[in-house]
Amino acid sequence: MRLRSAMMYDMKLQIRHGFYYAYVLIAAAYIVLLRSLPLDIRETVGTVITFSDPSVLGFFFIGGLVLLEKGQNIYDNLFVTPYKPEEYIISKTLSLTLLSVVTSCIIHLSAFGLHPNLFLFLLGVTMTSIFFTLLGLGLAVRCQTLNGFFLMSTVYTFVFVLPLVDVIGVWTTPLFYFIPAKASLMMIQSPFNPLGTGQMIYAIGTLTAWIGIAWMWTRFSFRKFITLQMGGGDPQ
Amino acid sequence: MIEVSQLRFTYPGSKEPTLKGLNFAIPKGEIFGFLGPSGAGKSTTQKILIGILKRYEGTVRVMDRELRDVKSDYFEHIGVAFEFPNFYHRFTALENLSLFRSLYHGKTEDPLHLLAMVGLEQYASTKVADFSKGMKMRLNFCRALLNHPSILFLDEPTSGLDPVNAKVMKDLILAQQAKGTTILITTHNMHAADEICNRVAFIVDGEINLINSPRELKVQRGSKRVRIEYTENEHVHHADFDLQQIGANPAFLQLLKNKPIETMHSQEASLEEIFIEVTGRKLG
Ligand SMILES: Nc1ncnc2c1ncn2[C@@H]1O[C@H](COP(=O)(O)OP(=O)(O)OP(=O)(O)O)[C@@H](O)[C@H]1O
Ligand SMILES: [Mg+2]
């Protein structure tokens, strides 16, 4: 009940701040770009684009949202109600994930048409979005300004999106298998390169584990940097 | 309603405790004020009573529950307004209140009704970004009342308000007390505290020096003097006399007999002067 209502208001807030328009514009631009490309490179570019949507884009959007709420000191009022920080994290994450999944789906269908293998693809987008939104949230609560967040985020995103160089065929190493983006990319590419059972287990297992780690880290960051600093006190 | 004994608290990472053994009890329906200079520990005490800081030593019982063990449902029963009124700027007043209202399980108040109570009904669909400070403070007060709280915590409720708005806020607080709500206020503003608090606690360096009603304090500690204003050579002069044995004070009697008296006022010490006398500290 409370979670559903919180998600509704989160989406309303995202609309009010123009997130949906931004996503529509970006998706339209991607679709035009993809449709203008020859089929052989369209798949590679499509994979990179569909990956960047829930990951890099989601990461920056959550950062923007959190810093906006921090700037308006919303937390002082939000967490003197029965609303739990965990519910807040879930509401933010799921509302942004929904946006990512819908846009990724539209981009994919417009560029490549209907595939039989869309389930793994969508699951990949969903899990990627959850992971990167949690990561962005955990990072944003540690930052005071948007510039600070951008600076820090280049480091974080760089490490976590590194396996992209494999997709575009620049370089590869087995170490990439430890990075969640490797699993994300395999699932997002699955309409073109179907996965075997072992690969499927690997991809889903890796993303699940990383989401678990990100969840704990974000919850910890939230408690330390938001809950304990509430009501002014010492801004440090 | 609230019983606190031997409350000690140390922020993680600091060496010195911020609260060094506080004892006080607040009965239902009282307006209780925490007065003290910056850094005294007022907000820290409030954050413990609100249930945000749980790693305290001693006992803190609110509505017969030890706060260390309460879960988030505790927030169903209290209302909190921190010093700075914070809202979603892109949402209207009504949207903001509806959002916060939806976070409660229990019975809640109609936001429009609350807005009318504080005189903001015609601004229900105005974005909060366009609100003045005084309007935001009133909106914040509405927000704290959404869940029919039994206890209301107000941090600096009149800070930054002009006298008219400060008066509005004081009346709103008194109206809540009339409904039986227990109210805790932290403030630097002695004048506001004097006007609305049933009792005040002086807190300095994490310790309570004194708890009493402002009226009682002034009677006990007042300087008991009277100031006479009189005219002489078309100018107004004044003279102060000790109230003790004033009927046998020749200077006083002479003055009454020989000069045209303009005014006579007994001189009470202000709460601020008493604070300085008791604690040796100024309110910063
Ligand atoms: N989150 C924190 N971490 C560490 N120390 C803190 C924290 N918050 C407050 N303090 C310290 O605790 C002491 C009491 O602070 P508190 O905010 O309770 O004072 P206050 O009486 O509310 O002051 P003010 O009138 O300025 O609001 C101060 O010395 C402050 O530096
Ligand atoms: Mg304070």
Coordinates of C-alpha atoms and ligand atoms in Angstrom, one line a residue:
Chain A
M1 CA 0.0 0.0 0.0
R2 CA 2.5 2.5 1.2
L3 CA 5.1 1.3 -1.3
R4 CA 2.6 1.6 -4.2
S5 CA 1.7 5.1 -3.2
A6 CA 5.3 6.1 -2.8
M7 CA 6.1 4.7 -6.3
M8 CA 3.2 6.6 -7.7
Y9 CA 4.5 9.9 -6.3
D10 CA 8.1 9.0 -7.3
M11 CA 6.9 8.7 -10.9
K12 CA 4.9 11.9 -10.7
L13 CA 8.0 13.6 -9.4
Q14 CA 10.0 12.2 -12.3
I15 CA 7.4 13.5 -14.8
R16 CA 7.4 16.9 -13.1
H17 CA 11.1 17.1 -13.4
G18 CA 11.0 16.2 -17.1
F19 CA 12.6 12.7 -16.8
Y20 CA 9.9 11.2 -19.1
Y21 CA 10.4 13.8 -21.8
A22 CA 14.1 13.3 -21.6
Y23 CA 13.7 9.6 -22.0
V24 CA 11.3 10.0 -25.0
L25 CA 13.7 12.3 -26.7
I26 CA 16.7 10.0 -26.1
A27 CA 14.7 6.9 -27.2
A28 CA 13.6 8.7 -30.4
A29 CA 17.1 9.7 -31.2
Y30 CA 18.4 6.2 -30.6
I31 CA 15.6 4.7 -32.8
V32 CA 16.4 7.1 -35.7
L33 CA 20.1 6.3 -35.3
L34 CA 19.7 2.5 -35.2
R35 CA 17.3 2.4 -38.2
S36 CA 19.8 4.3 -40.3
L37 CA 22.6 1.8 -39.6
P38 CA 23.2 -1.3 -41.8
L39 CA 22.0 -4.5 -40.1
D40 CA 25.5 -6.0 -39.4
I41 CA 26.6 -3.1 -37.1
R42 CA 23.1 -2.3 -36.0
E43 CA 23.2 -5.3 -33.6
T44 CA 26.4 -4.2 -31.9
V45 CA 25.4 -0.5 -31.6
G46 CA 22.0 -1.6 -30.4
T47 CA 23.5 -3.7 -27.7
V48 CA 25.7 -0.8 -26.5
I49 CA 22.8 1.6 -26.6
T50 CA 20.4 -0.8 -24.8
F51 CA 23.0 -1.4 -22.2
S52 CA 23.8 2.2 -21.6
D53 CA 20.1 3.1 -21.1
P54 CA 19.5 1.2 -17.8
S55 CA 23.1 1.5 -16.6
V56 CA 24.7 4.8 -17.3
L57 CA 21.5 6.8 -17.9
G58 CA 19.7 5.2 -14.9
F59 CA 22.8 5.9 -12.8
F60 CA 22.8 9.6 -13.6
F61 CA 19.1 10.0 -13.3
I62 CA 19.0 8.5 -9.8
G63 CA 22.0 10.7 -8.8
G64 CA 20.1 13.8 -10.0
L65 CA 16.9 12.8 -8.1
V66 CA 18.7 12.1 -4.9
L67 CA 20.7 15.3 -5.0
L68 CA 17.5 17.2 -5.8
E69 CA 15.8 15.7 -2.7
K70 CA 18.9 16.4 -0.6
G71 CA 19.0 20.0 -1.8
Q72 CA 15.3 20.4 -0.8
N73 CA 16.1 18.6 2.5
I74 CA 13.2 16.2 1.9
Y75 CA 14.6 13.4 4.0
D76 CA 14.0 15.4 7.2
N77 CA 10.3 15.2 6.5
L78 CA 10.1 11.8 4.8
F79 CA 11.7 9.7 7.5
V80 CA 9.8 11.1 10.5
T81 CA 6.8 9.1 9.0
P82 CA 6.5 5.3 9.1
Y83 CA 8.2 5.3 5.6
K84 CA 11.3 3.1 5.9
P85 CA 14.6 3.8 4.2
E86 CA 14.3 0.4 2.6
E87 CA 11.0 1.2 1.1
Y88 CA 12.4 4.5 -0.2
I89 CA 15.3 2.7 -1.9
I90 CA 12.9 0.1 -3.4
S91 CA 10.5 2.7 -4.6
K92 CA 13.2 4.8 -6.3
T93 CA 14.8 1.8 -7.9
L94 CA 11.7 0.2 -9.2
S95 CA 10.2 3.4 -10.6
L96 CA 13.4 4.1 -12.6
T97 CA 13.7 0.5 -13.6
L98 CA 10.2 0.6 -15.1
L99 CA 11.1 3.6 -17.1
S100 CA 14.3 1.9 -18.4
V101 CA 12.6 -1.3 -19.3
V102 CA 9.8 0.4 -21.2
T103 CA 12.2 2.6 -23.2
S104 CA 14.7 -0.3 -23.8
C105 CA 11.8 -2.4 -25.0
I106 CA 10.5 0.3 -27.4
I107 CA 14.0 0.9 -28.8
H108 CA 14.6 -2.7 -29.3
L109 CA 11.3 -3.5 -31.0
S110 CA 11.6 -0.4 -33.2
A111 CA 15.0 -1.3 -34.4
F112 CA 14.9 -5.0 -34.6
G113 CA 11.2 -6.1 -34.6
L114 CA 9.8 -8.9 -32.5
H115 CA 12.2 -11.6 -31.3
P116 CA 11.2 -14.9 -29.6
N117 CA 14.0 -14.4 -27.1
L118 CA 12.8 -11.2 -25.5
F119 CA 12.3 -12.6 -22.0
L120 CA 16.1 -12.9 -21.2
F121 CA 16.6 -9.6 -22.8
L122 CA 14.0 -7.9 -20.6
L123 CA 15.3 -9.6 -17.5
G124 CA 18.8 -8.4 -18.4
V125 CA 17.6 -4.8 -18.7
T126 CA 15.7 -5.0 -15.4
M127 CA 18.5 -6.5 -13.4
T128 CA 21.0 -4.1 -14.9
S129 CA 18.8 -1.2 -14.1
I130 CA 18.3 -2.3 -10.5
F131 CA 22.0 -2.8 -10.0
F132 CA 23.0 0.6 -11.4
T133 CA 20.2 2.5 -9.7
L134 CA 21.2 1.1 -6.3
L135 CA 24.9 2.0 -7.1
G136 CA 23.9 5.5 -8.1
L137 CA 21.8 5.9 -5.0
G138 CA 24.5 4.7 -2.7
L139 CA 27.0 7.1 -4.3
A140 CA 24.6 10.1 -4.5
V141 CA 23.9 10.1 -0.8
R142 CA 27.6 10.5 -0.1
C143 CA 27.9 13.6 -2.4
Q144 CA 26.9 17.2 -1.6
T145 CA 26.7 18.5 -5.1
L146 CA 25.9 17.4 -8.6
N147 CA 29.4 18.1 -9.7
G148 CA 30.8 16.0 -6.9
F149 CA 28.5 13.2 -8.0
F150 CA 29.6 13.4 -11.7
L151 CA 33.2 13.4 -10.7
M152 CA 32.9 10.3 -8.4
S153 CA 30.6 8.6 -10.9
T154 CA 33.1 8.5 -13.7
V155 CA 35.2 6.3 -11.5
Y156 CA 32.4 4.0 -10.5
T157 CA 30.8 3.7 -13.9
F158 CA 34.1 3.3 -15.6
V159 CA 34.9 0.1 -13.7
F160 CA 31.4 -1.3 -13.9
V161 CA 30.9 -0.7 -17.7
L162 CA 34.4 -1.9 -18.7
P163 CA 33.2 -5.1 -20.5
L164 CA 31.7 -2.8 -23.2
V165 CA 35.2 -2.9 -24.9
D166 CA 34.6 -6.6 -25.4
V167 CA 31.3 -6.1 -27.2
I168 CA 32.8 -3.6 -29.6
G169 CA 35.7 -6.0 -30.1
V170 CA 38.5 -4.0 -28.8
W171 CA 39.9 -6.1 -26.0
T172 CA 38.8 -8.9 -23.7
T173 CA 39.9 -10.8 -20.6
P174 CA 38.3 -13.5 -18.5
L175 CA 38.4 -11.1 -15.6
F176 CA 35.4 -9.4 -17.2
Y177 CA 33.3 -12.3 -16.0
F178 CA 33.5 -10.9 -12.4
I179 CA 32.0 -7.6 -13.5
P180 CA 28.2 -7.4 -13.6
A181 CA 28.2 -5.6 -16.9
K182 CA 29.5 -8.8 -18.6
A183 CA 26.4 -10.6 -17.5
S184 CA 24.2 -7.7 -18.5
L185 CA 25.6 -7.6 -21.9
M186 CA 25.3 -11.3 -22.5
M187 CA 21.6 -11.1 -21.6
I188 CA 21.0 -7.9 -23.7
Q189 CA 22.8 -9.6 -26.6
S190 CA 20.8 -12.8 -26.2
P191 CA 18.3 -12.1 -29.0
F192 CA 21.3 -12.1 -31.4
N193 CA 23.5 -14.6 -29.5
P194 CA 21.3 -17.1 -27.7
L195 CA 22.7 -18.2 -24.3
G196 CA 23.3 -21.8 -23.3
T197 CA 22.0 -23.0 -19.9
G198 CA 25.4 -22.6 -18.2
Q199 CA 25.7 -19.0 -19.6
M200 CA 22.2 -18.3 -18.4
I201 CA 22.9 -19.5 -14.9
Y202 CA 26.1 -17.5 -14.9
A203 CA 24.5 -14.3 -16.1
I204 CA 21.5 -14.4 -13.8
G205 CA 23.6 -15.6 -10.8
T206 CA 26.2 -12.9 -11.2
L207 CA 23.7 -10.1 -11.5
T208 CA 21.8 -11.4 -8.5
A209 CA 24.9 -11.5 -6.4
W210 CA 25.9 -8.0 -7.4
I211 CA 22.4 -6.6 -6.8
G212 CA 22.6 -8.2 -3.3
I213 CA 26.0 -6.5 -2.6
A214 CA 24.7 -3.2 -4.0
W215 CA 21.6 -3.4 -1.9
M216 CA 23.5 -3.8 1.3
W217 CA 26.0 -1.1 0.5
T218 CA 23.3 1.3 -0.5
R219 CA 21.3 0.6 2.7
F220 CA 24.4 1.1 4.8
S221 CA 25.3 4.4 2.9
F222 CA 21.7 5.6 3.4
R223 CA 21.7 5.0 7.1
K224 CA 25.1 6.6 7.6
F225 CA 24.7 9.6 5.3
I226 CA 21.0 10.3 5.5
T227 CA 19.3 8.9 8.6
L228 CA 22.0 9.8 11.1
Q229 CA 22.4 13.3 9.7
M230 CA 18.7 14.2 9.8
G231 CA 17.3 17.4 11.4
G232 CA 20.3 19.6 10.7
G233 CA 22.7 18.6 13.5
D234 CA 26.2 18.9 12.3
P235 CA 26.5 19.0 8.5
Q236 CA 30.1 17.9 8.9
Chain B
M1 CA 3.8 10.8 28.5
I2 CA 7.6 11.1 28.3
E3 CA 10.0 9.9 31.0
V4 CA 13.7 10.3 30.6
S5 CA 16.3 9.2 33.1
Q6 CA 20.1 9.2 33.0
L7 CA 20.1 9.8 29.3
R8 CA 23.6 9.8 27.9
F9 CA 24.5 10.0 24.2
T10 CA 27.8 10.0 22.3
Y11 CA 27.8 10.5 18.5
P12 CA 29.8 7.8 16.7
G13 CA 33.3 9.0 16.3
S14 CA 33.3 11.7 18.9
K15 CA 35.1 11.3 22.2
E16 CA 33.0 13.5 24.4
P17 CA 29.4 12.6 25.1
T18 CA 26.9 15.1 23.7
L19 CA 24.3 14.4 26.4
K20 CA 25.6 13.8 29.9
G21 CA 22.8 12.3 31.9
L22 CA 19.5 14.1 31.4
N23 CA 16.5 13.5 33.6
F24 CA 13.0 14.9 33.0
A25 CA 9.4 13.9 32.6
I26 CA 6.7 15.6 30.6
P27 CA 3.0 15.0 31.4
K28 CA 0.3 14.7 28.7
G29 CA -0.9 18.0 27.3
E30 CA 2.1 20.1 28.4
I31 CA 4.1 22.5 26.2
F32 CA 7.7 21.9 27.2
G33 CA 10.5 24.0 26.0
F34 CA 14.2 23.1 25.6
L35 CA 16.2 26.3 25.8
G36 CA 19.9 26.5 25.3
P37 CA 22.8 27.9 23.3
S38 CA 23.9 26.5 20.0
G39 CA 25.5 23.1 20.4
A40 CA 23.9 22.5 23.8
G41 CA 22.3 19.2 22.6
K42 CA 18.7 20.3 22.1
S43 CA 18.4 18.8 18.6
T44 CA 20.2 15.7 19.7
T45 CA 17.7 15.2 22.6
Q46 CA 14.9 15.7 20.2
K47 CA 16.3 13.2 17.7
I48 CA 16.4 10.6 20.5
L49 CA 12.9 11.4 21.5
I50 CA 11.8 11.1 17.9
G51 CA 13.4 7.7 17.6
I52 CA 16.0 8.5 15.0
L53 CA 19.0 8.0 17.3
K54 CA 18.7 4.7 19.1
R55 CA 22.2 4.0 20.6
Y56 CA 21.7 6.0 23.8
E57 CA 22.4 5.0 27.4
G58 CA 19.8 5.4 30.1
T59 CA 16.1 5.0 29.7
V60 CA 13.8 7.0 27.4
R61 CA 10.1 6.0 27.7
V62 CA 7.5 7.6 25.5
M63 CA 3.9 6.5 25.7
D64 CA 5.2 3.6 27.9
R65 CA 7.6 2.2 25.3
E66 CA 11.4 2.2 25.5
L67 CA 12.4 4.1 22.4
R68 CA 15.4 1.9 21.8
D69 CA 13.0 -0.9 20.9
V70 CA 10.3 0.9 18.9
K71 CA 9.8 0.2 15.2
S72 CA 8.8 2.6 12.5
D73 CA 5.1 2.4 13.6
Y74 CA 6.2 4.8 16.4
F75 CA 6.0 7.5 13.7
E76 CA 2.3 6.9 13.4
H77 CA 1.9 8.6 16.8
I78 CA 4.2 11.6 16.6
G79 CA 4.4 14.7 14.5
V80 CA 7.7 16.3 13.8
A81 CA 8.6 19.7 12.3
F82 CA 12.3 20.4 12.0
E83 CA 13.6 23.9 11.8
F84 CA 13.7 24.2 8.0
P85 CA 10.4 23.6 6.2
N86 CA 11.2 21.2 3.4
F87 CA 9.0 20.2 0.5
Y88 CA 9.0 19.1 -3.1
H89 CA 9.2 22.5 -4.8
R90 CA 7.6 21.3 -8.0
F91 CA 4.6 19.9 -6.2
T92 CA 1.7 22.0 -5.0
A93 CA 0.9 22.4 -1.3
L94 CA -1.9 19.9 -1.6
E95 CA 0.3 17.4 -3.5
N96 CA 3.0 17.6 -0.9
L97 CA 0.5 17.0 1.9
S98 CA -1.2 14.2 0.1
L99 CA 2.2 12.5 -0.5
F100 CA 3.1 12.6 3.1
R101 CA -0.3 11.6 4.2
S102 CA -0.1 8.5 2.0
L103 CA 2.8 7.2 4.1
Y104 CA 0.7 6.6 7.2
H105 CA -1.4 3.6 7.9
G106 CA -3.6 5.0 10.6
K107 CA -6.3 7.6 10.5
T108 CA -5.2 10.9 8.9
E109 CA -6.6 14.4 8.6
D110 CA -7.9 15.9 5.3
P111 CA -5.1 18.1 4.0
L112 CA -7.6 20.7 2.8
H113 CA -8.9 21.0 6.3
L114 CA -5.5 21.5 7.7
L115 CA -4.7 24.1 5.0
A116 CA -7.8 26.0 6.0
M117 CA -6.8 25.9 9.6
V118 CA -3.6 27.7 8.9
G119 CA -5.1 30.1 6.4
L120 CA -3.6 28.6 3.3
E121 CA -6.7 27.1 1.6
Q122 CA -6.5 29.4 -1.4
Y123 CA -2.9 28.3 -2.0
A124 CA -3.7 24.6 -2.1
S125 CA -2.8 24.3 -5.8
T126 CA 0.2 26.7 -5.7
K127 CA 3.6 25.2 -6.1
V128 CA 5.6 25.3 -2.9
A129 CA 8.5 26.9 -4.8
D130 CA 6.3 30.1 -4.8
F131 CA 5.7 30.0 -1.1
S132 CA 7.2 32.5 1.4
K133 CA 9.1 31.4 4.4
G134 CA 6.1 32.0 6.7
M135 CA 3.8 30.1 4.4
K136 CA 6.2 27.2 4.3
M137 CA 6.4 27.1 8.1
R138 CA 2.6 26.9 8.3
L139 CA 2.6 24.2 5.7
N140 CA 5.2 22.3 7.6
F141 CA 3.0 22.6 10.7
C142 CA 0.1 21.1 8.7
R143 CA 2.4 18.2 7.6
A144 CA 3.3 17.4 11.2
L145 CA -0.4 17.2 12.1
L146 CA -1.5 14.9 9.2
N147 CA -1.5 11.8 11.4
H148 CA -3.3 13.2 14.5
P149 CA -0.1 12.9 16.6
S150 CA -0.3 12.5 20.4
I151 CA 3.1 14.3 20.7
L152 CA 4.3 17.2 18.5
F153 CA 8.0 18.0 18.2
L154 CA 8.8 21.4 17.0
D155 CA 12.4 22.6 16.3
E156 CA 12.6 26.5 16.3
P157 CA 8.9 26.9 15.3
T158 CA 9.1 30.7 15.1
S159 CA 12.6 31.2 13.8
G160 CA 12.9 33.6 10.9
L161 CA 9.2 34.6 11.1
D162 CA 8.1 38.2 11.3
P163 CA 6.1 39.2 14.4
V164 CA 2.7 38.7 12.7
N165 CA 3.6 35.2 11.5
A166 CA 5.2 34.3 14.8
K167 CA 2.0 35.2 16.5
V168 CA 0.0 33.0 14.1
M169 CA 2.3 30.1 14.8
K170 CA 2.1 30.6 18.6
D171 CA -1.7 30.5 18.4
L172 CA -1.6 27.4 16.2
I173 CA 0.6 25.7 18.8
L174 CA -1.7 26.7 21.7
A175 CA -4.7 25.4 19.7
Q176 CA -3.1 22.0 19.5
Q177 CA -2.4 22.0 23.2
A178 CA -6.1 22.7 23.8
K179 CA -6.8 19.5 21.9
G180 CA -4.7 17.6 24.4
T181 CA -1.5 17.2 22.3
T182 CA 1.8 17.1 24.2
I183 CA 4.2 19.5 22.6
L184 CA 8.0 19.7 22.8
I185 CA 9.7 22.8 21.5
T186 CA 13.4 23.6 21.1
T187 CA 14.4 27.1 20.7
H188 CA 16.9 30.0 21.2
N189 CA 14.0 32.4 21.4
M190 CA 13.4 33.1 25.1
H191 CA 10.5 35.4 24.3
A192 CA 8.5 32.8 22.4
A193 CA 9.3 30.2 25.0
D194 CA 8.2 32.5 27.8
E195 CA 4.8 33.1 26.0
I196 CA 3.8 29.5 25.3
C197 CA 5.7 27.0 27.4
N198 CA 4.2 25.6 30.6
R199 CA 7.7 24.6 31.6
V200 CA 11.2 25.1 30.3
A201 CA 14.4 23.2 30.7
F202 CA 17.7 25.1 30.5
I203 CA 20.2 23.0 28.7
V204 CA 23.9 23.8 28.4
D205 CA 26.8 21.5 27.4
G206 CA 24.6 18.4 27.4
E207 CA 23.3 19.0 30.9
I208 CA 20.0 20.3 32.2
N209 CA 20.6 23.1 34.8
L210 CA 17.0 23.7 35.7
I211 CA 13.4 22.9 34.9
N212 CA 10.6 25.2 35.9
S213 CA 7.7 27.2 34.6
P214 CA 8.7 30.6 33.2
R215 CA 6.2 32.3 35.6
E216 CA 7.6 30.6 38.7
L217 CA 11.2 31.4 37.6
K218 CA 10.4 35.1 37.2
V219 CA 8.7 35.2 40.6
Q220 CA 11.6 33.4 42.3
R221 CA 14.4 35.2 40.5
G222 CA 12.9 38.5 39.5
S223 CA 14.8 41.4 40.9
K224 CA 11.7 42.8 42.7
R225 CA 12.2 46.4 41.9
V226 CA 9.8 49.1 40.8
R227 CA 10.5 51.7 38.2
I228 CA 8.9 55.1 38.6
E229 CA 8.8 57.6 35.7
Y230 CA 8.1 61.2 36.5
T231 CA 8.4 64.6 35.0
E232 CA 10.8 67.3 36.1
N233 CA 11.5 70.5 34.1
E234 CA 9.3 69.1 31.3
H235 CA 11.5 66.1 31.0
V236 CA 10.7 62.5 31.8
H237 CA 13.1 60.9 34.4
H238 CA 13.0 57.5 36.0
A239 CA 14.1 56.0 39.3
D240 CA 14.3 52.4 40.5
F241 CA 13.4 51.2 44.0
D242 CA 13.7 47.9 45.8
L243 CA 10.3 46.5 46.6
Q244 CA 11.4 45.4 50.0
Q245 CA 10.4 47.9 52.7
I246 CA 9.4 50.3 50.0
G247 CA 6.7 51.9 52.2
A248 CA 9.5 53.0 54.6
N249 CA 11.8 54.3 51.8
P250 CA 12.0 58.1 52.2
A251 CA 13.3 58.7 48.7
F252 CA 10.4 56.8 47.2
L253 CA 7.8 58.5 49.4
Q254 CA 9.3 61.9 48.6
L255 CA 9.1 61.2 45.0
L256 CA 5.5 60.2 45.2
K257 CA 4.6 63.2 47.2
N258 CA 6.4 65.9 45.2
K259 CA 6.6 64.9 41.5
P260 CA 4.0 64.2 38.8
I261 CA 4.2 60.5 38.3
E262 CA 3.9 59.2 34.7
T263 CA 4.2 55.4 35.1
M264 CA 5.0 52.8 37.8
H265 CA 6.1 49.3 36.8
S266 CA 7.5 46.4 38.8
Q267 CA 10.6 45.1 37.0
E268 CA 10.6 41.4 36.3
A269 CA 13.7 39.7 35.1
S270 CA 13.2 38.4 31.6
L271 CA 13.6 34.7 31.0
E272 CA 16.8 35.6 29.1
E273 CA 18.3 37.3 32.1
I274 CA 17.4 34.4 34.3
F275 CA 19.0 32.0 31.8
I276 CA 22.3 34.0 31.9
E277 CA 22.2 34.2 35.7
V278 CA 21.6 30.4 36.1
T279 CA 23.9 29.1 33.5
G280 CA 26.5 31.8 33.2
R281 CA 26.0 31.5 29.4
K282 CA 24.4 33.7 26.7
L283 CA 22.0 32.3 24.2
G284 CA 24.0 32.4 21.0
Ligands
LIG1 N1 25.8 14.0 13.4 C1 26.6 14.4 14.3 N2 27.8 13.8 14.5 C2 28.7 14.2 15.4 N3 28.5 15.3 16.3 C3 27.3 15.9 16.2 C4 26.3 15.5 15.2 N4 25.2 16.3 15.3 C5 25.5 17.2 16.4 N5 26.7 16.9 16.9 C6 27.4 17.7 18.0 O1 26.6 17.5 19.1 C7 26.5 18.7 19.9 C8 25.1 19.1 20.1 O2 24.5 19.4 18.9 P1 22.9 19.7 18.8 O3 22.6 19.9 17.3 O4 22.1 18.8 19.6 O5 22.8 21.2 19.5 P2 21.6 22.2 19.5 O6 21.4 22.5 21.0 O7 20.5 21.7 18.8 O8 22.2 23.5 18.8 P3 21.5 24.5 17.8 O9 20.9 25.5 18.8 O10 22.6 25.1 17.1 O11 20.5 23.8 17.0 C9 27.3 19.7 19.1 O12 28.6 19.9 19.7 C10 27.4 19.1 17.7 O13 28.6 19.5 17.1
MG2 MG 19.4 22.3 17.0

